[in-house]
Amino acid sequence: MKIAQVSTVHRAEDVRIYHKMAGALDAAGHDVVVIALEPGGPVSSNIRILPSERYRALRMTRGVWRALRAIRRFGADAAQLHDPELLVLVPLLRLLGIKVVADLHEDLSAQIGDKYWIPRLLRRVVAAAMRVTYRLLLPLADAVVVAAPALAETYARYDPVLIANYPRRNDVTADRSARTPARRAVYVGGLSERRGLREMVAAVSRIPNATLALAGRFEPPDLEREAASWAGWERVEFHGWLERPAVRALLSDSDVGLAVLYPTRQHLGSRPIKLFEYMAAGLPVVASAFPGWEEIIAGHGCGVAVDPRNVDAIAAAVEGLFADPETAGAMGRRGQHAVTTEYSWETQERRLHELYETLA
């Protein structure tokens, strides 16, 4: 089967799209191409590059039509669409006889509140419009894939296939027991106030000789200049956006993984890949006390759940793990075991294969 993995937002080497989805289908014998934005490294033979659009409006219009042309040139039997803006192609692809898989990474209507580029007064209107769009277009898709259990509940009417975005087993870090603790907490991902940036900086600044390593992009970009003026920013090591090998190296040289996102509708229903990447790296986690997250953290004894708005609680949890490396190490090992046995990509591949078997 000729399968196109398509995104106008993500770069071609995106871990979920390229390494997990495309890699698993290629290994199963399908002819797979990734149609996405230019990758940061060398281009492989099964990547078709979409030009980056300077403006979002062009990305959502001209970029979408360029994606359609690339799908047709490939002669795809099926197209897996990874961005909401690509859903407008569903009826056209069906008319062309191409099977369509809509891959919903997040609950977009809940995510609209974090879209800083949408005027605040319009966000509710845009969210409502997206819900209507989904109700019109998702029933036309041949299959709907979701990346988290909460999304499976949100989109239950479309009978979605849950294919969770877990780390691969080869991402699990080797034994960390020989390394010297660095009193470094780490956060990898989008850097915004709703993701707890201000609280992380304040909490780590209260811990003697501690540093906070941040890797990602500021959202909005202007936040970087503002954050640099916050009390405690002198304790921050800002690494910017990192390629995957550099992320793994940073996690391997850190002591605690942070995921203290605010309790927004979007975050409450998520299962962020960063949580599982910290666990795979053998890091104890300090994360928001959301029901779904606490179930993982308490169930596997791999970290501490805290109120993400309580700087004192975050600081106490991190400092407690710094002060007790034996307990922290045991939590890290339990987290690694949980990834290997329950939360690895390999546990999800069979669902992907079965989905395309039904579409063939």
PDB file of N, CA, C and O in Angstrom, residues 171-176 179 181-188 213 247-259 274-287 297 300-304 321-322 325 327-339:
ATOM      1  N   ASP A 171      14.903   4.532  23.095  1.00  0.00           N
ATOM      2  CA  ASP A 171      15.112   5.836  23.720  1.00  0.00           C
ATOM      3  C   ASP A 171      15.397   5.715  25.214  1.00  0.00           C
ATOM      4  O   ASP A 171      15.720   6.720  25.863  1.00  0.00           O
ATOM      5  N   VAL A 172      15.240   4.529  25.783  1.00  0.00           N
ATOM      6  CA  VAL A 172      15.484   4.333  27.209  1.00  0.00           C
ATOM      7  C   VAL A 172      16.975   4.444  27.484  1.00  0.00           C
ATOM      8  O   VAL A 172      17.792   3.753  26.871  1.00  0.00           O
ATOM      9  N   THR A 173      17.340   5.336  28.399  1.00  0.00           N
ATOM     10  CA  THR A 173      18.736   5.599  28.723  1.00  0.00           C
ATOM     11  C   THR A 173      19.334   4.439  29.510  1.00  0.00           C
ATOM     12  O   THR A 173      18.656   3.776  30.298  1.00  0.00           O
ATOM     13  N   ALA A 174      20.623   4.224  29.282  1.00  0.00           N
ATOM     14  CA  ALA A 174      21.335   3.189  30.042  1.00  0.00           C
ATOM     15  C   ALA A 174      21.420   3.595  31.514  1.00  0.00           C
ATOM     16  O   ALA A 174      21.031   4.700  31.903  1.00  0.00           O
ATOM     17  N   ASP A 175      21.946   2.692  32.331  1.00  0.00           N
ATOM     18  CA  ASP A 175      22.062   2.899  33.775  1.00  0.00           C
ATOM     19  C   ASP A 175      22.698   4.254  34.097  1.00  0.00           C
ATOM     20  O   ASP A 175      23.759   4.600  33.584  1.00  0.00           O
ATOM     21  N   ARG A 176      22.034   5.027  34.954  1.00  0.00           N
ATOM     22  CA  ARG A 176      22.501   6.355  35.330  1.00  0.00           C
ATOM     23  C   ARG A 176      23.227   6.375  36.682  1.00  0.00           C
ATOM     24  O   ARG A 176      23.633   7.442  37.144  1.00  0.00           O
ATOM     25  N   ARG A 179      26.628   8.357  37.260  1.00  0.00           N
ATOM     26  CA  ARG A 179      26.805   9.781  36.997  1.00  0.00           C
ATOM     27  C   ARG A 179      26.790  10.594  38.297  1.00  0.00           C
ATOM     28  O   ARG A 179      26.195  10.204  39.299  1.00  0.00           O
ATOM     29  N   PRO A 181      25.463  13.625  40.390  1.00  0.00           N
ATOM     30  CA  PRO A 181      24.302  14.530  40.382  1.00  0.00           C
ATOM     31  C   PRO A 181      24.725  15.972  40.118  1.00  0.00           C
ATOM     32  O   PRO A 181      25.750  16.439  40.627  1.00  0.00           O
ATOM     33  N   ALA A 182      23.928  16.662  39.310  1.00  0.00           N
ATOM     34  CA  ALA A 182      24.260  18.041  38.926  1.00  0.00           C
ATOM     35  C   ALA A 182      23.291  19.058  39.520  1.00  0.00           C
ATOM     36  O   ALA A 182      23.448  20.248  39.288  1.00  0.00           O
ATOM     37  N   ARG A 183      22.286  18.602  40.270  1.00  0.00           N
ATOM     38  CA  ARG A 183      21.251  19.483  40.818  1.00  0.00           C
ATOM     39  C   ARG A 183      20.628  20.322  39.687  1.00  0.00           C
ATOM     40  O   ARG A 183      20.446  21.524  39.808  1.00  0.00           O
ATOM     41  N   ARG A 184      20.312  19.621  38.609  1.00  0.00           N
ATOM     42  CA  ARG A 184      19.720  20.271  37.435  1.00  0.00           C
ATOM     43  C   ARG A 184      18.327  19.717  37.196  1.00  0.00           C
ATOM     44  O   ARG A 184      18.146  18.510  37.020  1.00  0.00           O
ATOM     45  N   ALA A 185      17.336  20.602  37.209  1.00  0.00           N
ATOM     46  CA  ALA A 185      15.991  20.245  36.767  1.00  0.00           C
ATOM     47  C   ALA A 185      15.878  20.618  35.297  1.00  0.00           C
ATOM     48  O   ALA A 185      16.513  21.573  34.840  1.00  0.00           O
ATOM     49  N   VAL A 186      15.053  19.887  34.556  1.00  0.00           N
ATOM     50  CA  VAL A 186      14.986  20.114  33.112  1.00  0.00           C
ATOM     51  C   VAL A 186      13.538  20.142  32.646  1.00  0.00           C
ATOM     52  O   VAL A 186      12.675  19.444  33.189  1.00  0.00           O
ATOM     53  N   TYR A 187      13.296  20.984  31.651  1.00  0.00           N
ATOM     54  CA  TYR A 187      11.995  21.019  30.973  1.00  0.00           C
ATOM     55  C   TYR A 187      12.262  21.101  29.483  1.00  0.00           C
ATOM     56  O   TYR A 187      13.062  21.933  29.023  1.00  0.00           O
ATOM     57  N   VAL A 188      11.577  20.245  28.713  1.00  0.00           N
ATOM     58  CA  VAL A 188      11.699  20.243  27.260  1.00  0.00           C
ATOM     59  C   VAL A 188      10.312  20.415  26.663  1.00  0.00           C
ATOM     60  O   VAL A 188       9.383  19.665  26.997  1.00  0.00           O
ATOM     61  N   ALA A 213      17.354  23.771  33.335  1.00  0.00           N
ATOM     62  CA  ALA A 213      17.669  23.677  31.913  1.00  0.00           C
ATOM     63  C   ALA A 213      16.365  23.701  31.118  1.00  0.00           C
ATOM     64  O   ALA A 213      15.455  22.918  31.387  1.00  0.00           O
ATOM     65  N   VAL A 247      18.571  16.542  22.805  1.00  0.00           N
ATOM     66  CA  VAL A 247      17.582  16.408  23.875  1.00  0.00           C
ATOM     67  C   VAL A 247      17.939  15.228  24.771  1.00  0.00           C
ATOM     68  O   VAL A 247      17.932  15.326  26.009  1.00  0.00           O
ATOM     69  N   ARG A 248      18.265  14.106  24.147  1.00  0.00           N
ATOM     70  CA  ARG A 248      18.625  12.917  24.936  1.00  0.00           C
ATOM     71  C   ARG A 248      19.842  13.185  25.803  1.00  0.00           C
ATOM     72  O   ARG A 248      19.915  12.757  26.965  1.00  0.00           O
ATOM     73  N   ALA A 249      20.827  13.887  25.257  1.00  0.00           N
ATOM     74  CA  ALA A 249      22.029  14.203  26.034  1.00  0.00           C
ATOM     75  C   ALA A 249      21.698  15.109  27.209  1.00  0.00           C
ATOM     76  O   ALA A 249      22.221  14.916  28.317  1.00  0.00           O
ATOM     77  N   LEU A 250      20.819  16.093  26.984  1.00  0.00           N
ATOM     78  CA  LEU A 250      20.440  17.002  28.066  1.00  0.00           C
ATOM     79  C   LEU A 250      19.696  16.257  29.166  1.00  0.00           C
ATOM     80  O   LEU A 250      19.962  16.458  30.361  1.00  0.00           O
ATOM     81  N   LEU A 251      18.766  15.381  28.789  1.00  0.00           N
ATOM     82  CA  LEU A 251      18.039  14.608  29.793  1.00  0.00           C
ATOM     83  C   LEU A 251      18.986  13.698  30.568  1.00  0.00           C
ATOM     84  O   LEU A 251      18.851  13.526  31.786  1.00  0.00           O
ATOM     85  N   SER A 252      19.944  13.116  29.876  1.00  0.00           N
ATOM     86  CA  SER A 252      20.881  12.209  30.539  1.00  0.00           C
ATOM     87  C   SER A 252      21.742  12.931  31.567  1.00  0.00           C
ATOM     88  O   SER A 252      22.250  12.308  32.505  1.00  0.00           O
ATOM     89  N   ASP A 253      21.925  14.242  31.390  1.00  0.00           N
ATOM     90  CA  ASP A 253      22.780  15.008  32.289  1.00  0.00           C
ATOM     91  C   ASP A 253      21.963  15.844  33.271  1.00  0.00           C
ATOM     92  O   ASP A 253      22.469  16.806  33.842  1.00  0.00           O
ATOM     93  N   SER A 254      20.683  15.496  33.445  1.00  0.00           N
ATOM     94  CA  SER A 254      19.821  16.212  34.385  1.00  0.00           C
ATOM     95  C   SER A 254      19.362  15.266  35.484  1.00  0.00           C
ATOM     96  O   SER A 254      19.573  14.049  35.408  1.00  0.00           O
ATOM     97  N   ASP A 255      18.719  15.822  36.517  1.00  0.00           N
ATOM     98  CA  ASP A 255      18.363  15.029  37.697  1.00  0.00           C
ATOM     99  C   ASP A 255      16.862  14.895  37.926  1.00  0.00           C
ATOM    100  O   ASP A 255      16.412  13.919  38.525  1.00  0.00           O
ATOM    101  N   VAL A 256      16.076  15.865  37.466  1.00  0.00           N
ATOM    102  CA  VAL A 256      14.627  15.851  37.663  1.00  0.00           C
ATOM    103  C   VAL A 256      13.965  16.416  36.403  1.00  0.00           C
ATOM    104  O   VAL A 256      14.422  17.437  35.867  1.00  0.00           O
ATOM    105  N   GLY A 257      12.908  15.770  35.946  1.00  0.00           N
ATOM    106  CA  GLY A 257      12.145  16.273  34.814  1.00  0.00           C
ATOM    107  C   GLY A 257      10.903  17.004  35.283  1.00  0.00           C
ATOM    108  O   GLY A 257      10.157  16.491  36.130  1.00  0.00           O
ATOM    109  N   LEU A 258      10.652  18.193  34.755  1.00  0.00           N
ATOM    110  CA  LEU A 258       9.523  19.014  35.168  1.00  0.00           C
ATOM    111  C   LEU A 258       8.436  19.055  34.101  1.00  0.00           C
ATOM    112  O   LEU A 258       8.721  19.196  32.902  1.00  0.00           O
ATOM    113  N   ALA A 259       7.188  18.952  34.537  1.00  0.00           N
ATOM    114  CA  ALA A 259       6.029  19.096  33.642  1.00  0.00           C
ATOM    115  C   ALA A 259       4.887  19.678  34.473  1.00  0.00           C
ATOM    116  O   ALA A 259       3.903  19.001  34.766  1.00  0.00           O
ATOM    117  N   LYS A 274       6.659  14.537  26.781  1.00  0.00           N
ATOM    118  CA  LYS A 274       7.780  14.871  27.655  1.00  0.00           C
ATOM    119  C   LYS A 274       7.751  14.050  28.937  1.00  0.00           C
ATOM    120  O   LYS A 274       8.802  13.661  29.465  1.00  0.00           O
ATOM    121  N   LEU A 275       6.564  13.769  29.466  1.00  0.00           N
ATOM    122  CA  LEU A 275       6.458  12.986  30.693  1.00  0.00           C
ATOM    123  C   LEU A 275       7.094  11.615  30.506  1.00  0.00           C
ATOM    124  O   LEU A 275       7.877  11.142  31.345  1.00  0.00           O
ATOM    125  N   PHE A 276       6.789  10.981  29.381  1.00  0.00           N
ATOM    126  CA  PHE A 276       7.313   9.642  29.123  1.00  0.00           C
ATOM    127  C   PHE A 276       8.787   9.683  28.701  1.00  0.00           C
ATOM    128  O   PHE A 276       9.539   8.755  28.973  1.00  0.00           O
ATOM    129  N   GLU A 277       9.197  10.775  28.067  1.00  0.00           N
ATOM    130  CA  GLU A 277      10.614  10.914  27.719  1.00  0.00           C
ATOM    131  C   GLU A 277      11.459  11.076  28.981  1.00  0.00           C
ATOM    132  O   GLU A 277      12.570  10.526  29.064  1.00  0.00           O
ATOM    133  N   TYR A 278      10.966  11.823  29.959  1.00  0.00           N
ATOM    134  CA  TYR A 278      11.688  11.908  31.233  1.00  0.00           C
ATOM    135  C   TYR A 278      11.811  10.519  31.860  1.00  0.00           C
ATOM    136  O   TYR A 278      12.885  10.137  32.354  1.00  0.00           O
ATOM    137  N   MET A 279      10.711   9.786  31.851  1.00  0.00           N
ATOM    138  CA  MET A 279      10.734   8.448  32.451  1.00  0.00           C
ATOM    139  C   MET A 279      11.722   7.549  31.699  1.00  0.00           C
ATOM    140  O   MET A 279      12.485   6.795  32.319  1.00  0.00           O
ATOM    141  N   ALA A 280      11.708   7.628  30.376  1.00  0.00           N
ATOM    142  CA  ALA A 280      12.628   6.806  29.578  1.00  0.00           C
ATOM    143  C   ALA A 280      14.078   7.146  29.875  1.00  0.00           C
ATOM    144  O   ALA A 280      14.963   6.283  29.825  1.00  0.00           O
ATOM    145  N   ALA A 281      14.331   8.418  30.189  1.00  0.00           N
ATOM    146  CA  ALA A 281      15.690   8.856  30.506  1.00  0.00           C
ATOM    147  C   ALA A 281      16.105   8.509  31.932  1.00  0.00           C
ATOM    148  O   ALA A 281      17.234   8.797  32.330  1.00  0.00           O
ATOM    149  N   GLY A 282      15.195   7.916  32.701  1.00  0.00           N
ATOM    150  CA  GLY A 282      15.525   7.553  34.073  1.00  0.00           C
ATOM    151  C   GLY A 282      15.423   8.709  35.047  1.00  0.00           C
ATOM    152  O   GLY A 282      15.992   8.652  36.147  1.00  0.00           O
ATOM    153  N   LEU A 283      14.684   9.766  34.665  1.00  0.00           N
ATOM    154  CA  LEU A 283      14.513  10.918  35.545  1.00  0.00           C
ATOM    155  C   LEU A 283      13.258  10.761  36.398  1.00  0.00           C
ATOM    156  O   LEU A 283      12.193  10.426  35.869  1.00  0.00           O
ATOM    157  N   PRO A 284      13.352  11.033  37.700  1.00  0.00           N
ATOM    158  CA  PRO A 284      12.111  11.169  38.468  1.00  0.00           C
ATOM    159  C   PRO A 284      11.393  12.426  37.978  1.00  0.00           C
ATOM    160  O   PRO A 284      12.036  13.406  37.592  1.00  0.00           O
ATOM    161  N   VAL A 285      10.081  12.411  37.967  1.00  0.00           N
ATOM    162  CA  VAL A 285       9.336  13.546  37.422  1.00  0.00           C
ATOM    163  C   VAL A 285       8.637  14.310  38.543  1.00  0.00           C
ATOM    164  O   VAL A 285       8.212  13.730  39.542  1.00  0.00           O
ATOM    165  N   VAL A 286       8.542  15.611  38.355  1.00  0.00           N
ATOM    166  CA  VAL A 286       7.696  16.465  39.182  1.00  0.00           C
ATOM    167  C   VAL A 286       6.685  17.059  38.213  1.00  0.00           C
ATOM    168  O   VAL A 286       7.054  17.838  37.318  1.00  0.00           O
ATOM    169  N   ALA A 287       5.429  16.662  38.355  1.00  0.00           N
ATOM    170  CA  ALA A 287       4.426  16.989  37.347  1.00  0.00           C
ATOM    171  C   ALA A 287       3.123  17.424  37.990  1.00  0.00           C
ATOM    172  O   ALA A 287       2.872  17.180  39.177  1.00  0.00           O
ATOM    173  N   ILE A 297       2.011   8.497  37.679  1.00  0.00           N
ATOM    174  CA  ILE A 297       3.099   8.792  38.615  1.00  0.00           C
ATOM    175  C   ILE A 297       2.985   7.965  39.882  1.00  0.00           C
ATOM    176  O   ILE A 297       3.954   7.334  40.327  1.00  0.00           O
ATOM    177  N   HIS A 300       3.174   3.988  39.270  1.00  0.00           N
ATOM    178  CA  HIS A 300       4.504   3.422  39.005  1.00  0.00           C
ATOM    179  C   HIS A 300       5.569   3.946  39.954  1.00  0.00           C
ATOM    180  O   HIS A 300       6.732   3.543  39.859  1.00  0.00           O
ATOM    181  N   GLY A 301       5.188   4.842  40.867  1.00  0.00           N
ATOM    182  CA  GLY A 301       6.148   5.354  41.839  1.00  0.00           C
ATOM    183  C   GLY A 301       7.336   6.016  41.179  1.00  0.00           C
ATOM    184  O   GLY A 301       8.486   5.820  41.595  1.00  0.00           O
ATOM    185  N   CYS A 302       7.056   6.844  40.147  1.00  0.00           N
ATOM    186  CA  CYS A 302       8.160   7.398  39.354  1.00  0.00           C
ATOM    187  C   CYS A 302       8.322   8.904  39.524  1.00  0.00           C
ATOM    188  O   CYS A 302       9.030   9.528  38.718  1.00  0.00           O
ATOM    189  N   GLY A 303       7.692   9.490  40.547  1.00  0.00           N
ATOM    190  CA  GLY A 303       7.852  10.920  40.732  1.00  0.00           C
ATOM    191  C   GLY A 303       6.912  11.490  41.770  1.00  0.00           C
ATOM    192  O   GLY A 303       6.375  10.762  42.612  1.00  0.00           O
ATOM    193  N   VAL A 304       6.704  12.803  41.683  1.00  0.00           N
ATOM    194  CA  VAL A 304       5.895  13.529  42.656  1.00  0.00           C
ATOM    195  C   VAL A 304       4.897  14.396  41.892  1.00  0.00           C
ATOM    196  O   VAL A 304       5.271  15.133  40.966  1.00  0.00           O
ATOM    197  N   LEU A 321      14.032  15.617  45.959  1.00  0.00           N
ATOM    198  CA  LEU A 321      14.656  14.624  45.077  1.00  0.00           C
ATOM    199  C   LEU A 321      16.152  14.871  44.943  1.00  0.00           C
ATOM    200  O   LEU A 321      16.942  13.921  44.877  1.00  0.00           O
ATOM    201  N   PHE A 322      16.568  16.140  44.896  1.00  0.00           N
ATOM    202  CA  PHE A 322      18.001  16.440  44.886  1.00  0.00           C
ATOM    203  C   PHE A 322      18.678  15.909  46.158  1.00  0.00           C
ATOM    204  O   PHE A 322      19.788  15.384  46.114  1.00  0.00           O
ATOM    205  N   PRO A 325      19.217  11.223  46.487  1.00  0.00           N
ATOM    206  CA  PRO A 325      19.491  10.607  45.183  1.00  0.00           C
ATOM    207  C   PRO A 325      19.126   9.128  45.126  1.00  0.00           C
ATOM    208  O   PRO A 325      18.805   8.611  44.053  1.00  0.00           O
ATOM    209  N   THR A 327      16.418   7.660  46.530  1.00  0.00           N
ATOM    210  CA  THR A 327      14.994   7.607  46.207  1.00  0.00           C
ATOM    211  C   THR A 327      14.747   8.085  44.780  1.00  0.00           C
ATOM    212  O   THR A 327      13.965   7.486  44.031  1.00  0.00           O
ATOM    213  N   ALA A 328      15.430   9.174  44.399  1.00  0.00           N
ATOM    214  CA  ALA A 328      15.268   9.692  43.045  1.00  0.00           C
ATOM    215  C   ALA A 328      15.688   8.656  42.006  1.00  0.00           C
ATOM    216  O   ALA A 328      15.017   8.465  40.977  1.00  0.00           O
ATOM    217  N   GLY A 329      16.788   7.967  42.280  1.00  0.00           N
ATOM    218  CA  GLY A 329      17.259   6.935  41.346  1.00  0.00           C
ATOM    219  C   GLY A 329      16.277   5.787  41.228  1.00  0.00           C
ATOM    220  O   GLY A 329      16.046   5.264  40.124  1.00  0.00           O
ATOM    221  N   ALA A 330      15.693   5.381  42.361  1.00  0.00           N
ATOM    222  CA  ALA A 330      14.709   4.291  42.331  1.00  0.00           C
ATOM    223  C   ALA A 330      13.469   4.710  41.536  1.00  0.00           C
ATOM    224  O   ALA A 330      12.914   3.920  40.763  1.00  0.00           O
ATOM    225  N   MET A 331      13.037   5.967  41.705  1.00  0.00           N
ATOM    226  CA  MET A 331      11.904   6.466  40.919  1.00  0.00           C
ATOM    227  C   MET A 331      12.230   6.444  39.429  1.00  0.00           C
ATOM    228  O   MET A 331      11.407   6.046  38.596  1.00  0.00           O
ATOM    229  N   GLY A 332      13.441   6.886  39.096  1.00  0.00           N
ATOM    230  CA  GLY A 332      13.854   6.889  37.699  1.00  0.00           C
ATOM    231  C   GLY A 332      13.857   5.507  37.091  1.00  0.00           C
ATOM    232  O   GLY A 332      13.413   5.310  35.952  1.00  0.00           O
ATOM    233  N   ARG A 333      14.343   4.530  37.835  1.00  0.00           N
ATOM    234  CA  ARG A 333      14.383   3.148  37.323  1.00  0.00           C
ATOM    235  C   ARG A 333      12.978   2.582  37.152  1.00  0.00           C
ATOM    236  O   ARG A 333      12.693   1.856  36.189  1.00  0.00           O
ATOM    237  N   ARG A 334      12.088   2.918  38.082  1.00  0.00           N
ATOM    238  CA  ARG A 334      10.704   2.454  37.941  1.00  0.00           C
ATOM    239  C   ARG A 334      10.037   3.100  36.727  1.00  0.00           C
ATOM    240  O   ARG A 334       9.248   2.463  36.024  1.00  0.00           O
ATOM    241  N   GLY A 335      10.357   4.363  36.482  1.00  0.00           N
ATOM    242  CA  GLY A 335       9.824   5.019  35.299  1.00  0.00           C
ATOM    243  C   GLY A 335      10.317   4.369  34.022  1.00  0.00           C
ATOM    244  O   GLY A 335       9.544   4.160  33.072  1.00  0.00           O
ATOM    245  N   GLN A 336      11.589   4.033  33.984  1.00  0.00           N
ATOM    246  CA  GLN A 336      12.139   3.351  32.813  1.00  0.00           C
ATOM    247  C   GLN A 336      11.469   1.998  32.593  1.00  0.00           C
ATOM    248  O   GLN A 336      11.138   1.631  31.460  1.00  0.00           O
ATOM    249  N   HIS A 337      11.251   1.278  33.666  1.00  0.00           N
ATOM    250  CA  HIS A 337      10.589  -0.024  33.549  1.00  0.00           C
ATOM    251  C   HIS A 337       9.174   0.142  33.012  1.00  0.00           C
ATOM    252  O   HIS A 337       8.713  -0.659  32.178  1.00  0.00           O
ATOM    253  N   ALA A 338       8.478   1.184  33.479  1.00  0.00           N
ATOM    254  CA  ALA A 338       7.111   1.419  33.007  1.00  0.00           C
ATOM    255  C   ALA A 338       7.088   1.722  31.512  1.00  0.00           C
ATOM    256  O   ALA A 338       6.204   1.248  30.783  1.00  0.00           O
ATOM    257  N   VAL A 339       8.060   2.503  31.039  1.00  0.00           N
ATOM    258  CA  VAL A 339       8.135   2.796  29.606  1.00  0.00           C
ATOM    259  C   VAL A 339       8.403   1.523  28.821  1.00  0.00           C
ATOM    260  O   VAL A 339       7.761   1.245  27.800  1.00  0.00           O
TER     261      VAL A 339
END
